[in-house]
Amino acid sequence: MDCIKRNRLLWYWISKNEVIGHKTIVMLLYAFHSIEGVYQAKQEELLKLGLKEEVISYLNKKYSMEELENEYNYTKKRGIHFICIEDKEYPEKLKKLYDAPWFLYYRGELPKDDLPSIAVIGARNCSAYGSDAAYYFSKELSLFGIQIISGLARGVDGMAHSGALSCGGKTYGVIGNGLDLCYPRENYGLYQEVNLHGGILSEYPIGSKALPYHFPLRNRIIAALSDGILVVEAREKSGTLITVDSGLEQGKDIFALPGKLTDVLSKGCNLLIQSGAKLVLSPEDILVELRNQYSSLLGVTTREINSTKEGLTEVEQLVYSFLSHEAIHVEELLMKTNLNQGQLLEVLFELESKQYVRMISGQQYVRTM
């Protein structure tokens, strides 16, 4: 067995026990100089480090290389790949993180280092406005080859992934549990789509549950894989802001969508803007910031962004002009447009099929941007 393969299997051995966290691995590598040294360490040497009893117990349980290889290969057959920080496939953007994961499990593929990426994040219990904005911005950015990174959670995360998928874009989900589990369960279909058209990553071993303390750690990976972070909606005290804080520590651009002063779901965004985050009104506001890093985005204009949308007929444009992110009833649209009911419903159907509007309840419609 060659040295590279043996090293990867030894990292796989360490990764299997979630109790052995990042700081413990740092301590072990400092004491024994390499992952091979950790594997060969004797009990009396481990006891001197003051490690937890369960950590010492696991490290003393010496899996044979044959056992590790068989388990590793079985995992791979399930579509779950494993890499360690020493592998050339390990994302360069992630290596810049001071506490970069020593290893990663992933399905699908890994984000490309040479392509721009934006994290789109926000409230789980988002509003219709937040849902539509996440979908729209992710879709428009994807049309320019920007990879969309998010957390496969309810709300903004799910809509961000869906927006990227809607136009054939690449999107990647970073999760806080093992890759054999889908959390939340209702996102199973989305989980499969992201797996097929991007990838899903986790630093947690197979079988790990979605525990509360996993998510702040997960958020640092979302920030590290991105060139900038777009906050769509967030409460004043929101888990979303943990990702923002991590992004600021890493020197990432922070973007935020403004919202109503009275809207609790926009308070976090408004405070971010007040603190210096870049106020975003259109996808071009983000593209402008990425041009210096990625020459493929040079010369992008608002007109070019708009030209990627399907054209509207004159009557469709008329109806669309009276719509906003506030719900409006069909009866009110009839009065404003002077169309008859049949004409209006036909136009609304067309606009909805083109994903410009959607009906929310009781014949009320809102823009989807």
XYZ file of C-alpha atoms in Angstrom:
369
model
C 0.000 0.000 0.000
C 1.476 3.362 -1.011
C 2.076 6.119 1.532
C -0.655 8.466 0.208
C -3.344 5.789 0.392
C -2.237 4.689 3.860
C -2.318 8.286 5.102
C -5.836 8.798 3.765
C -7.035 5.620 5.484
C -5.484 6.764 8.755
C -7.268 10.112 8.470
C -10.448 8.155 7.793
C -9.774 6.198 10.998
C -9.467 9.436 13.016
C -12.569 10.948 11.365
C -14.811 8.047 12.383
C -14.944 9.183 16.019
C -16.700 12.524 16.383
C -15.366 12.984 19.935
C -11.907 13.588 18.464
C -12.363 17.234 17.539
C -10.154 19.756 15.775
C -8.207 20.839 18.886
C -7.586 17.245 19.958
C -6.153 16.444 16.530
C -3.865 19.501 16.773
C -2.619 18.208 20.139
C -2.077 14.695 18.769
C -0.176 15.894 15.704
C 1.995 18.159 17.855
C 2.825 15.238 20.148
C 3.352 12.535 17.508
C 4.294 14.643 14.433
C 2.101 12.833 11.877
C -1.093 10.845 11.497
C 1.083 7.717 11.280
C 2.656 8.678 14.602
C -0.808 9.012 16.157
C -1.753 5.558 14.866
C 1.415 4.030 16.337
C 1.130 5.828 19.706
C 1.105 3.637 22.813
C -1.386 3.956 25.670
C 1.162 5.349 28.136
C 2.076 8.072 25.637
C -1.572 8.987 25.127
C -2.225 9.115 28.890
C 0.441 11.813 29.286
C -1.608 14.158 27.062
C -4.551 14.306 29.470
C -7.031 13.191 26.808
C -10.582 12.095 27.545
C -10.922 8.429 28.426
C -13.168 7.745 25.422
C -10.585 9.306 23.075
C -7.787 7.154 24.488
C -10.021 4.083 24.305
C -10.733 4.714 20.624
C -7.097 5.426 19.717
C -6.023 2.215 21.435
C -8.492 0.242 19.353
C -6.175 -0.353 16.418
C -8.172 -1.068 13.291
C -6.117 -3.037 10.786
C -5.407 -1.356 7.454
C -7.479 -4.078 5.798
C -10.488 -3.248 7.998
C -10.135 0.455 7.269
C -9.774 -0.114 3.537
C -12.865 -2.351 3.401
C -14.961 0.210 5.278
C -13.576 3.084 3.194
C -14.427 1.253 -0.045
C -17.936 0.439 1.204
C -18.497 4.112 1.984
C -17.348 5.025 -1.513
C -19.784 2.526 -3.040
C -22.568 4.384 -1.246
C -21.586 7.517 -3.157
C -19.821 9.125 -0.199
C -16.265 10.294 -0.816
C -13.617 11.144 1.758
C -10.619 13.466 1.520
C -8.141 14.837 4.024
C -6.355 18.172 4.123
C -3.237 16.586 2.606
C -5.064 15.564 -0.587
C -4.695 17.645 -3.748
C -8.496 17.581 -4.203
C -9.008 19.448 -0.928
C -10.447 22.935 -1.724
C -7.788 25.662 -1.655
C -10.303 28.215 -0.373
C -10.915 26.008 2.635
C -7.197 25.609 3.387
C -7.030 29.353 4.120
C -9.272 28.841 7.137
C -7.185 28.881 10.339
C -9.193 25.948 11.717
C -9.810 24.230 8.378
C -11.402 20.780 8.695
C -8.765 18.064 8.744
C -11.052 15.991 6.522
C -14.272 16.196 4.536
C -16.969 13.773 3.482
C -18.787 14.715 0.307
C -21.349 13.540 -2.235
C -21.371 14.685 -5.844
C -18.431 16.986 -6.443
C -16.487 19.678 -4.621
C -16.748 23.404 -5.461
C -14.241 24.552 -8.087
C -11.490 26.793 -6.732
C -11.152 28.698 -10.014
C -14.831 29.705 -10.177
C -16.501 32.473 -8.164
C -18.837 31.456 -5.374
C -21.369 33.302 -3.241
C -22.959 32.052 -0.030
C -26.681 32.847 0.064
C -28.031 32.559 3.593
C -30.887 33.731 5.795
C -33.840 32.891 7.984
C -35.303 29.389 8.121
C -38.777 30.827 8.676
C -38.424 33.395 5.925
C -41.156 35.545 4.395
C -42.476 35.225 0.838
C -40.225 38.171 -0.025
C -37.166 36.423 1.427
C -38.003 33.185 -0.346
C -38.425 34.905 -3.711
C -35.314 37.054 -3.272
C -33.124 34.049 -2.408
C -34.415 32.178 -5.463
C -34.025 35.162 -7.800
C -30.523 36.248 -6.753
C -29.207 32.679 -6.806
C -30.694 32.065 -10.239
C -29.319 35.296 -11.722
C -25.851 34.816 -10.235
C -25.778 31.203 -11.435
C -26.373 32.396 -14.998
C -22.935 34.024 -14.800
C -21.221 30.843 -13.643
C -21.203 31.743 -9.959
C -21.388 28.763 -7.614
C -24.062 29.074 -4.914
C -23.107 27.867 -1.434
C -25.667 27.383 1.335
C -26.676 25.060 4.157
C -29.562 22.945 2.781
C -31.791 24.177 5.604
C -35.422 25.281 5.436
C -36.294 28.718 4.132
C -33.666 30.900 2.466
C -31.092 28.084 2.131
C -33.479 25.800 0.281
C -34.660 28.567 -2.055
C -31.065 29.562 -2.802
C -30.241 26.009 -3.898
C -33.483 25.815 -5.901
C -32.778 29.086 -7.697
C -29.370 27.862 -8.832
C -30.777 24.504 -9.933
C -33.577 26.171 -11.928
C -31.137 27.444 -14.553
C -28.644 24.581 -14.558
C -26.250 26.275 -12.136
C -23.903 24.641 -9.668
C -24.816 24.686 -6.006
C -23.231 23.147 -2.925
C -24.714 22.392 0.479
C -22.654 22.253 3.664
C -24.473 20.307 6.368
C -24.067 19.745 10.099
C -24.597 15.975 10.186
C -23.430 12.803 8.467
C -24.033 12.490 4.728
C -26.157 9.382 5.196
C -28.847 11.536 6.844
C -31.018 14.243 5.289
C -31.921 17.064 7.668
C -34.559 18.428 7.518
C -36.351 15.402 6.061
C -38.668 17.474 3.882
C -35.628 18.601 1.877
C -34.880 15.061 0.680
C -35.801 15.824 -2.940
C -33.656 18.967 -2.891
C -30.828 16.987 -1.256
C -30.843 14.576 -4.197
C -30.911 17.407 -6.761
C -27.988 19.225 -5.139
C -26.103 15.926 -5.054
C -26.645 15.500 -8.815
C -25.941 19.096 -9.857
C -23.263 20.153 -7.409
C -22.323 18.550 -4.142
C -22.972 18.121 -0.419
C -20.171 18.443 2.128
C -19.746 17.664 5.811
C -16.901 17.322 8.284
C -19.017 14.924 10.343
C -18.752 11.132 9.977
C -21.478 8.829 8.735
C -24.211 8.421 11.322
C -23.661 11.814 12.984
C -26.898 13.529 13.970
C -27.732 17.190 13.365
C -26.798 18.492 16.823
C -27.172 22.210 17.680
C -23.444 22.823 18.244
C -22.598 21.417 14.797
C -24.135 24.341 12.940
C -21.881 27.210 14.083
C -18.907 25.036 13.061
C -20.618 24.213 9.756
C -21.098 27.938 9.105
C -17.357 28.654 9.027
C -17.049 26.226 6.090
C -19.865 27.957 4.188
C -18.045 31.263 4.671
C -14.649 29.839 3.701
C -15.871 28.299 0.439
C -17.410 31.592 -0.699
C -15.956 34.810 -2.103
C -18.786 36.778 -0.521
C -21.849 36.252 1.651
C -25.335 37.480 0.747
C -27.725 37.771 3.696
C -31.307 37.751 2.413
C -33.255 37.938 5.676
C -32.152 37.702 9.296
C -33.491 38.583 12.710
C -31.446 40.809 14.995
C -30.150 37.773 16.896
C -29.923 35.101 14.237
C -27.761 32.054 13.610
C -27.188 33.533 10.150
C -25.016 36.191 11.764
C -22.596 33.487 12.962
C -21.766 32.842 9.307
C -21.370 36.591 8.774
C -18.983 36.878 11.739
C -16.935 33.984 10.387
C -16.902 35.631 6.953
C -15.693 38.929 8.432
C -12.881 37.117 10.247
C -11.878 35.587 6.918
C -12.015 38.914 5.050
C -15.057 38.041 2.919
C -17.357 40.622 1.324
C -20.684 40.860 3.159
C -23.809 41.786 1.174
C -27.286 42.363 2.603
C -30.754 43.008 1.209
C -32.518 45.955 2.860
C -35.979 45.540 4.317
C -38.744 47.399 6.136
C -37.757 49.057 9.397
C -40.723 47.372 11.080
C -39.968 43.885 9.733
C -38.271 41.672 12.341
C -36.932 39.409 9.571
C -35.090 42.362 8.032
C -33.690 43.859 11.224
C -30.515 41.780 11.038
C -29.924 42.833 7.421
C -30.590 46.504 8.146
C -28.167 46.433 11.079
C -25.522 44.762 8.910
C -25.890 47.536 6.330
C -25.630 50.135 9.090
C -22.410 48.414 10.235
C -20.834 48.499 6.789
C -22.201 45.545 4.810
C -22.769 46.322 1.127
C -26.391 47.185 0.393
C -27.627 45.058 -2.511
C -30.481 46.040 -4.815
C -29.655 43.853 -7.821
C -27.363 40.946 -8.758
C -25.019 43.397 -10.498
C -24.151 44.919 -7.129
C -22.507 41.580 -6.321
C -21.043 41.027 -9.792
C -19.269 44.395 -9.598
C -17.415 43.264 -6.477
C -16.341 39.987 -8.090
C -14.969 41.494 -11.318
C -11.539 42.202 -9.874
C -11.057 38.552 -8.930
C -12.638 36.849 -11.925
C -11.991 38.202 -15.418
C -14.928 36.217 -16.837
C -17.253 38.714 -15.145
C -15.592 41.839 -16.587
C -17.919 44.171 -18.446
C -21.133 42.736 -17.033
C -23.886 45.348 -17.056
C -27.420 45.543 -15.761
C -28.647 45.356 -19.348
C -26.834 42.060 -19.830
C -28.377 40.699 -16.648
C -31.830 41.732 -17.755
C -31.304 40.188 -21.183
C -30.986 36.755 -19.565
C -34.671 36.912 -18.591
C -37.479 35.867 -20.860
C -39.078 38.871 -22.579
C -42.497 40.103 -21.564
C -45.262 41.091 -23.957
C -46.722 44.580 -23.664
C -49.750 43.399 -21.718
C -47.578 41.209 -19.453
C -45.372 44.213 -18.725
C -48.464 46.251 -17.888
C -49.704 43.738 -15.319
C -46.193 43.193 -13.940
C -45.779 46.950 -13.371
C -48.665 46.934 -10.885
C -47.241 44.032 -8.880
C -44.778 44.281 -6.000
C -43.563 42.194 -3.069
C -46.736 43.152 -1.241
C -49.705 40.913 -2.076
C -52.312 42.409 -4.399
C -55.745 40.920 -5.101
C -57.009 40.122 -8.597
C -59.924 42.540 -8.094
C -57.507 45.425 -7.549
C -55.485 44.428 -10.614
C -58.672 44.392 -12.704
C -59.346 48.015 -11.759
C -55.758 49.152 -12.343
C -55.162 47.393 -15.678
C -58.633 47.807 -17.240
C -58.387 44.202 -18.485
C -61.312 41.812 -18.261
C -61.057 38.897 -15.856
C -60.279 36.326 -18.560
C -57.448 38.434 -20.014
C -55.954 39.169 -16.600
C -55.986 35.554 -15.431
C -54.368 34.455 -18.694
C -51.583 37.035 -18.274
C -51.054 36.076 -14.631
C -50.801 32.428 -15.669
C -48.098 33.337 -18.218
C -46.182 35.456 -15.714
C -46.356 32.662 -13.165
C -45.118 30.083 -15.684
C -42.147 32.391 -16.423
C -41.531 32.663 -12.654
C -42.056 36.432 -12.532
C -45.002 36.203 -10.114
C -46.676 33.692 -7.869
C -50.068 33.339 -6.231
C -49.830 33.164 -2.457
C -53.474 32.731 -1.356
C -57.028 33.679 -2.229
C -56.242 35.125 -5.680
C -53.485 37.363 -4.306
C -50.244 37.728 -6.267
C -46.704 38.934 -5.529
C -43.615 39.514 -7.646
C -40.819 36.984 -7.458
C -38.415 39.866 -8.323
